[in-house]
Short mmCIF file of C-alpha atoms (C1' of nucleotides) in Angstrom, two decimals:
data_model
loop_
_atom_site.label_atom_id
_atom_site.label_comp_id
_atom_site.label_asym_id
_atom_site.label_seq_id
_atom_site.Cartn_x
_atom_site.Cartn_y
_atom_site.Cartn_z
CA UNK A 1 0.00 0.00 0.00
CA UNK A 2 2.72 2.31 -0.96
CA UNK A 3 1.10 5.90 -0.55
CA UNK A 4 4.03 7.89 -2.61
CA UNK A 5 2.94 8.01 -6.18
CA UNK A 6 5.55 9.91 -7.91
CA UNK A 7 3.78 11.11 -11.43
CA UNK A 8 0.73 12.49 -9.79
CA UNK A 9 2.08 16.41 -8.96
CA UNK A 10 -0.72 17.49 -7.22
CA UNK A 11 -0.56 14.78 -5.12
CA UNK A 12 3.21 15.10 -4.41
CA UNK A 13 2.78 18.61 -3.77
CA UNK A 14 0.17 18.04 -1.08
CA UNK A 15 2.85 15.53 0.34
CA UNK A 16 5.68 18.06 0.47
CA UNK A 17 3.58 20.78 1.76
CA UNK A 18 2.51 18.14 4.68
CA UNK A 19 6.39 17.32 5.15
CA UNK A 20 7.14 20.74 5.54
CA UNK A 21 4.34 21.53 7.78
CA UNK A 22 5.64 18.85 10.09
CA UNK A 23 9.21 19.71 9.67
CA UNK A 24 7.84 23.46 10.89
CA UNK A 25 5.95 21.82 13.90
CA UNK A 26 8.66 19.50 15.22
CA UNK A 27 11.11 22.26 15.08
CA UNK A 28 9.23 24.72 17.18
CA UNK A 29 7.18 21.66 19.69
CA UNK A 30 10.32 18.89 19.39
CA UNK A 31 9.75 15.55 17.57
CA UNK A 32 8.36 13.79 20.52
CA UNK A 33 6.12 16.15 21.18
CA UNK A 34 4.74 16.35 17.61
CA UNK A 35 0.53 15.03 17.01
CA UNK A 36 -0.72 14.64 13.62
CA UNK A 37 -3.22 16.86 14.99
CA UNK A 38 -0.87 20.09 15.16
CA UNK A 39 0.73 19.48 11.72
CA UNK A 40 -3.31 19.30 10.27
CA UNK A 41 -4.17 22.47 11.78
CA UNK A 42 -1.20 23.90 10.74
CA UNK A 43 -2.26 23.82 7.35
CA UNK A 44 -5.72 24.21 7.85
CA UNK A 45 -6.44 20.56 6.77
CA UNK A 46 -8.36 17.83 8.83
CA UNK A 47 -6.24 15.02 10.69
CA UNK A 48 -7.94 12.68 8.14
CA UNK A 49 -5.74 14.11 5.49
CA UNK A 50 -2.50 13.37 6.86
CA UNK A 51 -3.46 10.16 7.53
CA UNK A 52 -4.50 9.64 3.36
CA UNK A 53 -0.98 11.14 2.60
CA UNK A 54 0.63 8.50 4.96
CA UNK A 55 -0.56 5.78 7.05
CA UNK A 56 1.36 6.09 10.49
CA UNK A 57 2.38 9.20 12.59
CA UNK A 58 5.70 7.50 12.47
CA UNK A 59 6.16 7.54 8.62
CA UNK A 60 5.08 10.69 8.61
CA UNK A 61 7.86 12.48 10.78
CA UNK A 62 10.58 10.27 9.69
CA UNK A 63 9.78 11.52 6.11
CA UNK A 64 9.93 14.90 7.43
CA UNK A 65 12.99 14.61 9.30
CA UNK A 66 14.32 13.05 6.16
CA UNK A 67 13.07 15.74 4.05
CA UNK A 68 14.59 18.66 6.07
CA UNK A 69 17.96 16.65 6.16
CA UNK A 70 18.35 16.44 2.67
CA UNK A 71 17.04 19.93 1.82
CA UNK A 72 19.92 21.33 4.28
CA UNK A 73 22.73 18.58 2.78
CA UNK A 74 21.56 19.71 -0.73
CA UNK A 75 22.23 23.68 0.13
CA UNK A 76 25.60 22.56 1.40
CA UNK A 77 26.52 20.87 -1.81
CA UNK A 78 25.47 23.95 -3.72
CA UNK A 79 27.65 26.12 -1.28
CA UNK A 80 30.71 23.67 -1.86
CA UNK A 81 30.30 24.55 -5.45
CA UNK A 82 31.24 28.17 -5.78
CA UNK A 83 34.77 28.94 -7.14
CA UNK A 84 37.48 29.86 -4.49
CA UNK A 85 40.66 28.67 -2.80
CA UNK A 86 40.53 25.65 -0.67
CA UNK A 87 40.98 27.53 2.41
CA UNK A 88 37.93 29.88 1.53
CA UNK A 89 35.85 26.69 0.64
CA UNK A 90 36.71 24.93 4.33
CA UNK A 91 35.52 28.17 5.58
CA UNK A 92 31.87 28.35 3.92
CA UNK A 93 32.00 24.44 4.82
CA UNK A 94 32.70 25.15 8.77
CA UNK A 95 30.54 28.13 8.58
CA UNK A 96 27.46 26.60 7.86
CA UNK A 97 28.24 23.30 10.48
CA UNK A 98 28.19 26.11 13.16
CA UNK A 99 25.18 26.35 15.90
CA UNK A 100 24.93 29.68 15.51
CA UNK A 101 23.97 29.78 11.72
CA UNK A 102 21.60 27.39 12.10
CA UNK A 103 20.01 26.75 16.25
CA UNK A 104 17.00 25.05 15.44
CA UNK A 105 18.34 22.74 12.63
CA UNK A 106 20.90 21.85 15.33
CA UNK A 107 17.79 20.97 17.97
CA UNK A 108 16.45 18.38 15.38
CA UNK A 109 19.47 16.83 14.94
CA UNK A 110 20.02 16.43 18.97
CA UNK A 111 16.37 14.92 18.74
CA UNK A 112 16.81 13.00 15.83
CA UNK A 113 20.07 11.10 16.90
CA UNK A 114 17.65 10.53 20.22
CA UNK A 115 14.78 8.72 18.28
CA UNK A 116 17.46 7.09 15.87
CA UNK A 117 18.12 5.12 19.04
CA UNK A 118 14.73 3.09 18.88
CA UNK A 119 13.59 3.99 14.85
CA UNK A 120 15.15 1.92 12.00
CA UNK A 121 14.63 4.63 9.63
CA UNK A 122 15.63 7.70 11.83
CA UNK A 123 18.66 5.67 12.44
CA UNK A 124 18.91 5.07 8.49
CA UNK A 125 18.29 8.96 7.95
CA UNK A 126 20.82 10.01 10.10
CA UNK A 127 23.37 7.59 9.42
CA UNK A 128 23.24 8.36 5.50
CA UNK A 129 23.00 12.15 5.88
CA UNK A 130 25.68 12.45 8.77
CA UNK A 131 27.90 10.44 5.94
CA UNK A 132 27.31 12.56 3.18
CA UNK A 133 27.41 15.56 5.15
CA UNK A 134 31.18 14.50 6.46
CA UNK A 135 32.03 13.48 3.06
CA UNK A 136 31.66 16.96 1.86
CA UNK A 137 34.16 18.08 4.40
CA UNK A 138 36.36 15.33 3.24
CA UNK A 139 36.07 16.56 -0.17
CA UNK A 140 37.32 19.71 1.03
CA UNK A 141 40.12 18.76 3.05
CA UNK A 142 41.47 16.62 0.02
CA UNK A 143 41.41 19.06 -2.37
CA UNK A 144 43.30 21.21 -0.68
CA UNK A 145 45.64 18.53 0.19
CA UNK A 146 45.69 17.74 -3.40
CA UNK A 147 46.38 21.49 -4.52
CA UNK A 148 49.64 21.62 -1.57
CA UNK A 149 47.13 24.14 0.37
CA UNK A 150 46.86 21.73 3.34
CA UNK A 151 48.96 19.16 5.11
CA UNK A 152 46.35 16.86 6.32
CA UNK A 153 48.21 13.40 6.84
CA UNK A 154 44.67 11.44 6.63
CA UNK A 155 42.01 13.91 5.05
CA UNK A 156 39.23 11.41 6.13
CA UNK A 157 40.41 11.20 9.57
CA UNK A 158 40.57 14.75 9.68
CA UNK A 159 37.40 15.33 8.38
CA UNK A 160 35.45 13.09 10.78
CA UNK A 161 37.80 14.28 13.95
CA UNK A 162 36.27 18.08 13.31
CA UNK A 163 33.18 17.22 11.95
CA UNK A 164 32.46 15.16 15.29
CA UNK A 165 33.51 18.05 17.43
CA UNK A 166 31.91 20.17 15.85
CA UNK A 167 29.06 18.15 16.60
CA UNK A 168 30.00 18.08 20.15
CA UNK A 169 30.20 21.67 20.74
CA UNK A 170 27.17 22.14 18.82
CA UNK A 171 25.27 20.04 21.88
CA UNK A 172 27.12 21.75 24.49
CA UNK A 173 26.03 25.29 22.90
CA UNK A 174 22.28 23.99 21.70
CA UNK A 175 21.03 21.74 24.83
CA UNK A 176 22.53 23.55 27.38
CA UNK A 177 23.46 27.19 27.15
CA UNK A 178 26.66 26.33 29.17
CA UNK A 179 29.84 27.39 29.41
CA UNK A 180 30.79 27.16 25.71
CA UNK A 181 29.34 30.18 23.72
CA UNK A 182 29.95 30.84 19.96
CA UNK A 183 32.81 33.02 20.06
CA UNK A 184 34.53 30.21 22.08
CA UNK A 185 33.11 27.64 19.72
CA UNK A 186 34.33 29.66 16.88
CA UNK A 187 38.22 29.78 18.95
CA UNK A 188 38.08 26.26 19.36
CA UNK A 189 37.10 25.08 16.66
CA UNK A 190 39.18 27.38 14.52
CA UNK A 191 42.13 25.98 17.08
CA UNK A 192 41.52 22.39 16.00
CA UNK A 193 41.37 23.02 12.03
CA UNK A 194 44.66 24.91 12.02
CA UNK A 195 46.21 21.80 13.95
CA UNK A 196 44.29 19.67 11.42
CA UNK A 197 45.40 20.88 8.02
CA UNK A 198 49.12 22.10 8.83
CA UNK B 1 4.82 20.19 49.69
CA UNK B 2 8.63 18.65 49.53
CA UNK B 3 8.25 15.03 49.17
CA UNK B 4 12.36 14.10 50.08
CA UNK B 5 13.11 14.27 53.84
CA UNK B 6 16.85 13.34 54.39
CA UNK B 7 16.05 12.52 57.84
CA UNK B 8 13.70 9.79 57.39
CA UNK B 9 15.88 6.71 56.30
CA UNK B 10 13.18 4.12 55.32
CA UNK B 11 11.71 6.69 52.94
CA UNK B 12 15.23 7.78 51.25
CA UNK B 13 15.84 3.99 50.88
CA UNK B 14 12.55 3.32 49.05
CA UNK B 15 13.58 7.19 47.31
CA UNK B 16 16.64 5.19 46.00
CA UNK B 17 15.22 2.36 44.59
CA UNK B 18 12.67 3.85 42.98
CA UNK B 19 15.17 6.29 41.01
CA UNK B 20 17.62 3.42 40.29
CA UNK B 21 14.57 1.38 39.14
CA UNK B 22 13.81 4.30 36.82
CA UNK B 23 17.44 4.36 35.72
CA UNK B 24 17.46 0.99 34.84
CA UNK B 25 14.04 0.76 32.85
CA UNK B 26 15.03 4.34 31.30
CA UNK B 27 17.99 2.35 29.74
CA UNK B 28 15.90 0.25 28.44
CA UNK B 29 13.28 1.63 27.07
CA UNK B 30 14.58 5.30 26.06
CA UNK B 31 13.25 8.32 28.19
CA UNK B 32 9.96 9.41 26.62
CA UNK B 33 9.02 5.58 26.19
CA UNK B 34 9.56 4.99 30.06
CA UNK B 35 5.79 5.01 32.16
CA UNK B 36 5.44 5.05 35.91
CA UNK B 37 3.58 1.59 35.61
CA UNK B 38 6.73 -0.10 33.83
CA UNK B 39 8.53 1.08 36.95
CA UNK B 40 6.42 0.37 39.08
CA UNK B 41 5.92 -3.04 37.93
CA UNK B 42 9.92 -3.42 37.93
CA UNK B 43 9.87 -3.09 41.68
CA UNK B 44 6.77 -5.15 42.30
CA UNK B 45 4.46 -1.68 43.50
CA UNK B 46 1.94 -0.03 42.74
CA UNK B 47 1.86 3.07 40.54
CA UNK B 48 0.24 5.53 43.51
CA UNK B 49 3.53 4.15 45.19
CA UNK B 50 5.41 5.88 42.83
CA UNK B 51 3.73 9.10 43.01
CA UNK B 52 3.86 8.81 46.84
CA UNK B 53 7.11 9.51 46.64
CA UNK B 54 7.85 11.73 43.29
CA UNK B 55 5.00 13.97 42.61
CA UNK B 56 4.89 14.38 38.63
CA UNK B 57 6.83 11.33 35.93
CA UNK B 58 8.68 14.45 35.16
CA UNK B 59 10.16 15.18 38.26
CA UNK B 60 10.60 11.11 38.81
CA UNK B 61 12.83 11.09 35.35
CA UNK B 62 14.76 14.20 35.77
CA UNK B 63 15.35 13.14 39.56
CA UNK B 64 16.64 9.71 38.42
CA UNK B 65 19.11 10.88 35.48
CA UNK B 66 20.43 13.05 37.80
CA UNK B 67 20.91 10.52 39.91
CA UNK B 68 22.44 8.33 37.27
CA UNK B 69 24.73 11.01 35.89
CA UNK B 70 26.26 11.63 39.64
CA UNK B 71 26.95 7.98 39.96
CA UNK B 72 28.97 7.93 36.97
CA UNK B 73 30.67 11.17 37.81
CA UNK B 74 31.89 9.58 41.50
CA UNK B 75 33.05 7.03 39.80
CA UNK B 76 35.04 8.83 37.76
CA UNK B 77 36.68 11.13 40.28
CA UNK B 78 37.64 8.16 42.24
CA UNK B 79 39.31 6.75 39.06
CA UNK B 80 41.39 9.61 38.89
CA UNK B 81 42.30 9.40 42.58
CA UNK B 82 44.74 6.66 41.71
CA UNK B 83 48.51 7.11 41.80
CA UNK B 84 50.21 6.89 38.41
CA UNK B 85 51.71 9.24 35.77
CA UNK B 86 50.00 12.10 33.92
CA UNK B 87 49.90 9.91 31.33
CA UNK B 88 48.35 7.05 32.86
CA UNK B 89 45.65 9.11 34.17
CA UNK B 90 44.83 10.70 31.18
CA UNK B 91 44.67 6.85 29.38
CA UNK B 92 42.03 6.31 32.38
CA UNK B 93 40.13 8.97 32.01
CA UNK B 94 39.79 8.75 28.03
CA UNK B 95 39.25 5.32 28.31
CA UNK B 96 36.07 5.80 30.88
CA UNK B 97 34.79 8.33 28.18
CA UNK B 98 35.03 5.78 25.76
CA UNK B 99 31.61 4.88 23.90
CA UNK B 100 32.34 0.77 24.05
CA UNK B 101 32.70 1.27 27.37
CA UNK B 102 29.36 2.20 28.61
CA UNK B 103 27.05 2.09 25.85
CA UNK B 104 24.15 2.19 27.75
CA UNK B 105 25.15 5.06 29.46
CA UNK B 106 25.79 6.89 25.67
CA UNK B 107 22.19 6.06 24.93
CA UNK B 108 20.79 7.88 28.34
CA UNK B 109 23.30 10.63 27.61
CA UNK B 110 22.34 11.04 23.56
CA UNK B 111 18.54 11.32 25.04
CA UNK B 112 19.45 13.43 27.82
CA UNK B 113 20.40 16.44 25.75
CA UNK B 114 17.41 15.74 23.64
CA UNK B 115 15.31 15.99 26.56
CA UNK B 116 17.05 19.05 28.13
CA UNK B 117 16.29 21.00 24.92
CA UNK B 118 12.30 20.99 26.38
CA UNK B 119 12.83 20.43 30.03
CA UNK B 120 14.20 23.08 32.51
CA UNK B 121 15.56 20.40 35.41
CA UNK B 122 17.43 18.21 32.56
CA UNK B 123 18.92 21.16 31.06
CA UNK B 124 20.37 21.82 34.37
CA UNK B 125 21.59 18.74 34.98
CA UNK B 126 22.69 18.08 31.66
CA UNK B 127 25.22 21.06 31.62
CA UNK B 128 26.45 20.86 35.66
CA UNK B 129 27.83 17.10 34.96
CA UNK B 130 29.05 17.65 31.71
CA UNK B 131 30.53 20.92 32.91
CA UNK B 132 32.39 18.65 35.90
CA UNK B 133 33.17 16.05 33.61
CA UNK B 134 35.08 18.30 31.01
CA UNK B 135 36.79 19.58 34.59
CA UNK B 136 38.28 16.55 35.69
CA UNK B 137 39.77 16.78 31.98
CA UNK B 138 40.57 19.43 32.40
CA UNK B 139 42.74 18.77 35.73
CA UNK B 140 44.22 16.02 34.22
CA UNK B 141 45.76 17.97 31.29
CA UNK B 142 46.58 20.65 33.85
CA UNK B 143 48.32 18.33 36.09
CA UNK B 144 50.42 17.26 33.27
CA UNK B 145 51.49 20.43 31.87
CA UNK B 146 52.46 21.16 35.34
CA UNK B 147 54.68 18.15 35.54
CA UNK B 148 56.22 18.74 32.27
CA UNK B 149 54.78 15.59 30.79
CA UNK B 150 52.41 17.74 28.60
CA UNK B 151 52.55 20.88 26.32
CA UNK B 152 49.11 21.66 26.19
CA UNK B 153 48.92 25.76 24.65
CA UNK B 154 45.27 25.80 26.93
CA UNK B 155 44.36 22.79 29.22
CA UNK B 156 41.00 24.18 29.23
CA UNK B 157 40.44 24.42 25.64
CA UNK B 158 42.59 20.78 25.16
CA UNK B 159 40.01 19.25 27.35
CA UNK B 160 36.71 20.94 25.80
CA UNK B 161 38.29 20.09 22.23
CA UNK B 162 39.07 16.41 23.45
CA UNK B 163 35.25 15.79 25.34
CA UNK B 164 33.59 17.45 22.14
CA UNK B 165 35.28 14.88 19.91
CA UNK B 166 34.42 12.01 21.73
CA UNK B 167 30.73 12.77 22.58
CA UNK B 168 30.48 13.58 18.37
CA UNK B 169 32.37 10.19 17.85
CA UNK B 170 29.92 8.45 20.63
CA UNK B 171 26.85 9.68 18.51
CA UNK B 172 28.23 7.94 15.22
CA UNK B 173 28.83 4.72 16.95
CA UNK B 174 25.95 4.74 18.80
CA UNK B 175 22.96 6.29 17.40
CA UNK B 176 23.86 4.85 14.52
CA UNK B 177 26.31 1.85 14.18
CA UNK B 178 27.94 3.65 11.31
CA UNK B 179 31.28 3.76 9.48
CA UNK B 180 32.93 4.70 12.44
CA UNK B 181 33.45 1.38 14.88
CA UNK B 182 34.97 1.21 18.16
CA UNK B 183 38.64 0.72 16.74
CA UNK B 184 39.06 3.65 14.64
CA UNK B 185 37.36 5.63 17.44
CA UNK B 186 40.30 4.74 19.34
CA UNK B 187 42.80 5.96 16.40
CA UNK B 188 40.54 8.91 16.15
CA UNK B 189 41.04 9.99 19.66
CA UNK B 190 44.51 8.63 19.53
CA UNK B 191 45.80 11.22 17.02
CA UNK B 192 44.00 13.91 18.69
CA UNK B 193 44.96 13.67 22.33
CA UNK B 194 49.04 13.38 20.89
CA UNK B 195 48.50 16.31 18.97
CA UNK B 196 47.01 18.17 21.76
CA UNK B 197 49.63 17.47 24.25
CA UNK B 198 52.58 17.56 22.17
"C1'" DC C 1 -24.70 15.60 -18.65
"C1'" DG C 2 -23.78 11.75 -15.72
"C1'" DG C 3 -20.91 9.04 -13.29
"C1'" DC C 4 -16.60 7.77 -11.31
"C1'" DG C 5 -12.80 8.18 -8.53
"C1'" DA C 6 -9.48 10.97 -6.12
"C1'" DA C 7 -8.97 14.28 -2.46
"C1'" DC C 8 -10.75 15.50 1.65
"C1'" DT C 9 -13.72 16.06 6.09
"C1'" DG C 10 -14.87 15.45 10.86
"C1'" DA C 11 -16.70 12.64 14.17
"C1'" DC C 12 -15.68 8.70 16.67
"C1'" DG C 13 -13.71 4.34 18.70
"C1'" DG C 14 -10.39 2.44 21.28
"C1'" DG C 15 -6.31 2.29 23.72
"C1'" DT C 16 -2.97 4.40 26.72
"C1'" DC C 17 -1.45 6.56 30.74
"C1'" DA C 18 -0.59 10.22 34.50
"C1'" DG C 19 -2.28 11.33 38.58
"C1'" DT C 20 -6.09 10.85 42.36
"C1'" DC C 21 -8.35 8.98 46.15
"C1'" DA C 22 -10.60 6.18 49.48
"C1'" DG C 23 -9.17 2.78 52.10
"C1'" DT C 24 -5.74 -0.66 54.49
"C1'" DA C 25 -1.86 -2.27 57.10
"C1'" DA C 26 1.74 -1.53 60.26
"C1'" DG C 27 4.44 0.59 63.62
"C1'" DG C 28 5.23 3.83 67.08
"C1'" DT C 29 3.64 6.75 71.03
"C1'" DG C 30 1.23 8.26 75.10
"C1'" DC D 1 -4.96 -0.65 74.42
"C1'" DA D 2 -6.56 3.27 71.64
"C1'" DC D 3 -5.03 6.54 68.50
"C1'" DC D 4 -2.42 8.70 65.00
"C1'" DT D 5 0.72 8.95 61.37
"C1'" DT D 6 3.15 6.99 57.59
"C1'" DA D 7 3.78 3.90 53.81
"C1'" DC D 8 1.28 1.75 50.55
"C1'" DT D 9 -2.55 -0.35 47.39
"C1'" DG D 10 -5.27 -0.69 43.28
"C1'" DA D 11 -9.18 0.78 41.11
"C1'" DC D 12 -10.65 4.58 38.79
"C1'" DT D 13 -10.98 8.95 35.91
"C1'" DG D 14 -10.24 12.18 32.79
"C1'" DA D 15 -7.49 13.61 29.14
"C1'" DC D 16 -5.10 12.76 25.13
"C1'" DC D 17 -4.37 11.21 20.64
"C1'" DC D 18 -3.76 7.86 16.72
"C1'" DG D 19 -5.95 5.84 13.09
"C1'" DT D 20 -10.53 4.65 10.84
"C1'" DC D 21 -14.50 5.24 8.25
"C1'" DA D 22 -18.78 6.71 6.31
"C1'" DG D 23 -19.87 10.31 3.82
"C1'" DT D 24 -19.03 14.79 0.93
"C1'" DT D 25 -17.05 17.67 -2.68
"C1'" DC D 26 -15.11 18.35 -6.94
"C1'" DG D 27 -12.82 17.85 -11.22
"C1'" DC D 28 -12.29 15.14 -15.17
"C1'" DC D 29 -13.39 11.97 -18.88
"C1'" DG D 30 -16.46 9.63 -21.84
#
DNA sequence: CGGCGAACTGACGGGTCAGTCAGTAAGGTG
DNA sequence: CACCTTACTGACTGACCCGTCAGTTCGCCG
């Protein structure tokens, strides 16, 4: 009973606009604390809707979370693609990982690596996207490897070693407003790339 | 209407098992999936038990992470009690942080902050204990530097960099048994603490 | 125009669960 | 012993919310 039919547009557009919704709705309320009910009067549409559009509440916000994942990994790729010099490129890359450019994309990820813990496909979601997502980094670090710009001696190791505390300060910053504010984050991190690629 | 009286030793006792209880059907089931009944049942008592002694599930949960968290923490002050060289210590200390280690605890932890984003009392908790934690790091590094063994530019940043890494590198492994296994966590951290301290 | 099916509504069933409450048992105190 | 307080029970309630379904609207095609 697969409910995604991809050649009727009306049909997918009503899907998207329902992902979205939810997406909207679980950023401001938190996943857990998203009903069907909030995301239908969101739009203005009954709870019966949703439910035509996709069968379990469960589908529903993993599609979502999947949706706003990919939207945000697909804006990084476009970034990535500008012309510049590999140092100006690991900027724009670090840039846009930071909490401060983007809080409540950082509070769904928190929450989604939560529910990834007992969801198969939150789990898959997260696992593919936090992949790509380092992979781009990766990218980065080789090139400028590759074009004598950076001294990485393992780009991949490098890549996942900032892109995980990145992630780190990220939580420290988002969950709890502790100790660690951006301009430290920004020192820090800033710190650990210099060690990184020279 | 305070419900815990420190004088009363029966009722601090029952207090006690009722949070580790919590703790231990928490770890199983996730956070938000954890009812009063299931602990309840766990101990062999009835729910209005429960609520005899923690007014609201809310305050139950926050009250028993807390508890949880300061457990661990103990445990890992007294690990660092120990006689041996900076070095050594350090090894120690990493090692306790590592994700193999204490998965279970990850999980709680990876929840925690997802909880703490909504809730007031986890928040709280959730930055005091990873605020001490980072400390006795910190110490360590300190302790090291002052002995010569280390060359640490900041202790204090060293140990923030170092805590962020792992808890990013805990998330890979455990919210999502990804390309990043327990052995190249090690290397990960490996690399990184030498180039912090050297 | 007539009829069909896709998109959509809104009320409802059914299950879950936090917190309440009247009542019981037990132990201590005067 | 009579009384009171404390720890505890378990049935109950009231709220919440997911998913269903009978029925409605509307656009399209023959």
């Amino acid at each position: 009973m697969e409910k995604s039919k991809e050649h009727k547009p009306a049909v997918e557009k009503r899907r998207i606009q329902i992902l979205e919704a939810a997406c909207t709705v679980m950023g401001k309320q938190g996943i857990a604390a998203t009903r069907v009910g909030d995301v239908a009067k969101y739009l203005g549409i009954s709870t019966g809707l949703v439910h035509y559009h996709f069968d379990t509440k469960d589908e529903l916000l993993a599609a979502a979370f999947r949706h706003a994942a990919e939207k945000e990994l697909a804006a990084l790729r476009l970034l990535v693609t500008t012309d510049g010099t590999p140092r100006e490129l690991l900027n724009i890359v670090i840039n846009n990982f930071f909490p401060a450019s983007s809080f409540s994309s950082w509070r769904l990820w928190i929450e989604g690596w939560a529910v990834a813990l007992r969801s198969e496909s939150f789990q898959r979601t997260v696992m593919e996207l936090d992949e790509a997502w380092v992979e781009v980094l990766a990218d980065t670090l080789t090139d400028g490897v590759a074009s004598g710009d950076f001294a990485c001696v393992n780009p991949r190791d490098s890549a996942w070693r900032l892109a995980c505390l990145i992630e780190g300060l990220a939580i420290q910053q988002v969950a709890h407003g502790g100790v660690i504010n951006d301009v430290e984050t920004r020192r820090l991190v800033a710190d650990a790339v210099e060690a990184e690629i020279s």
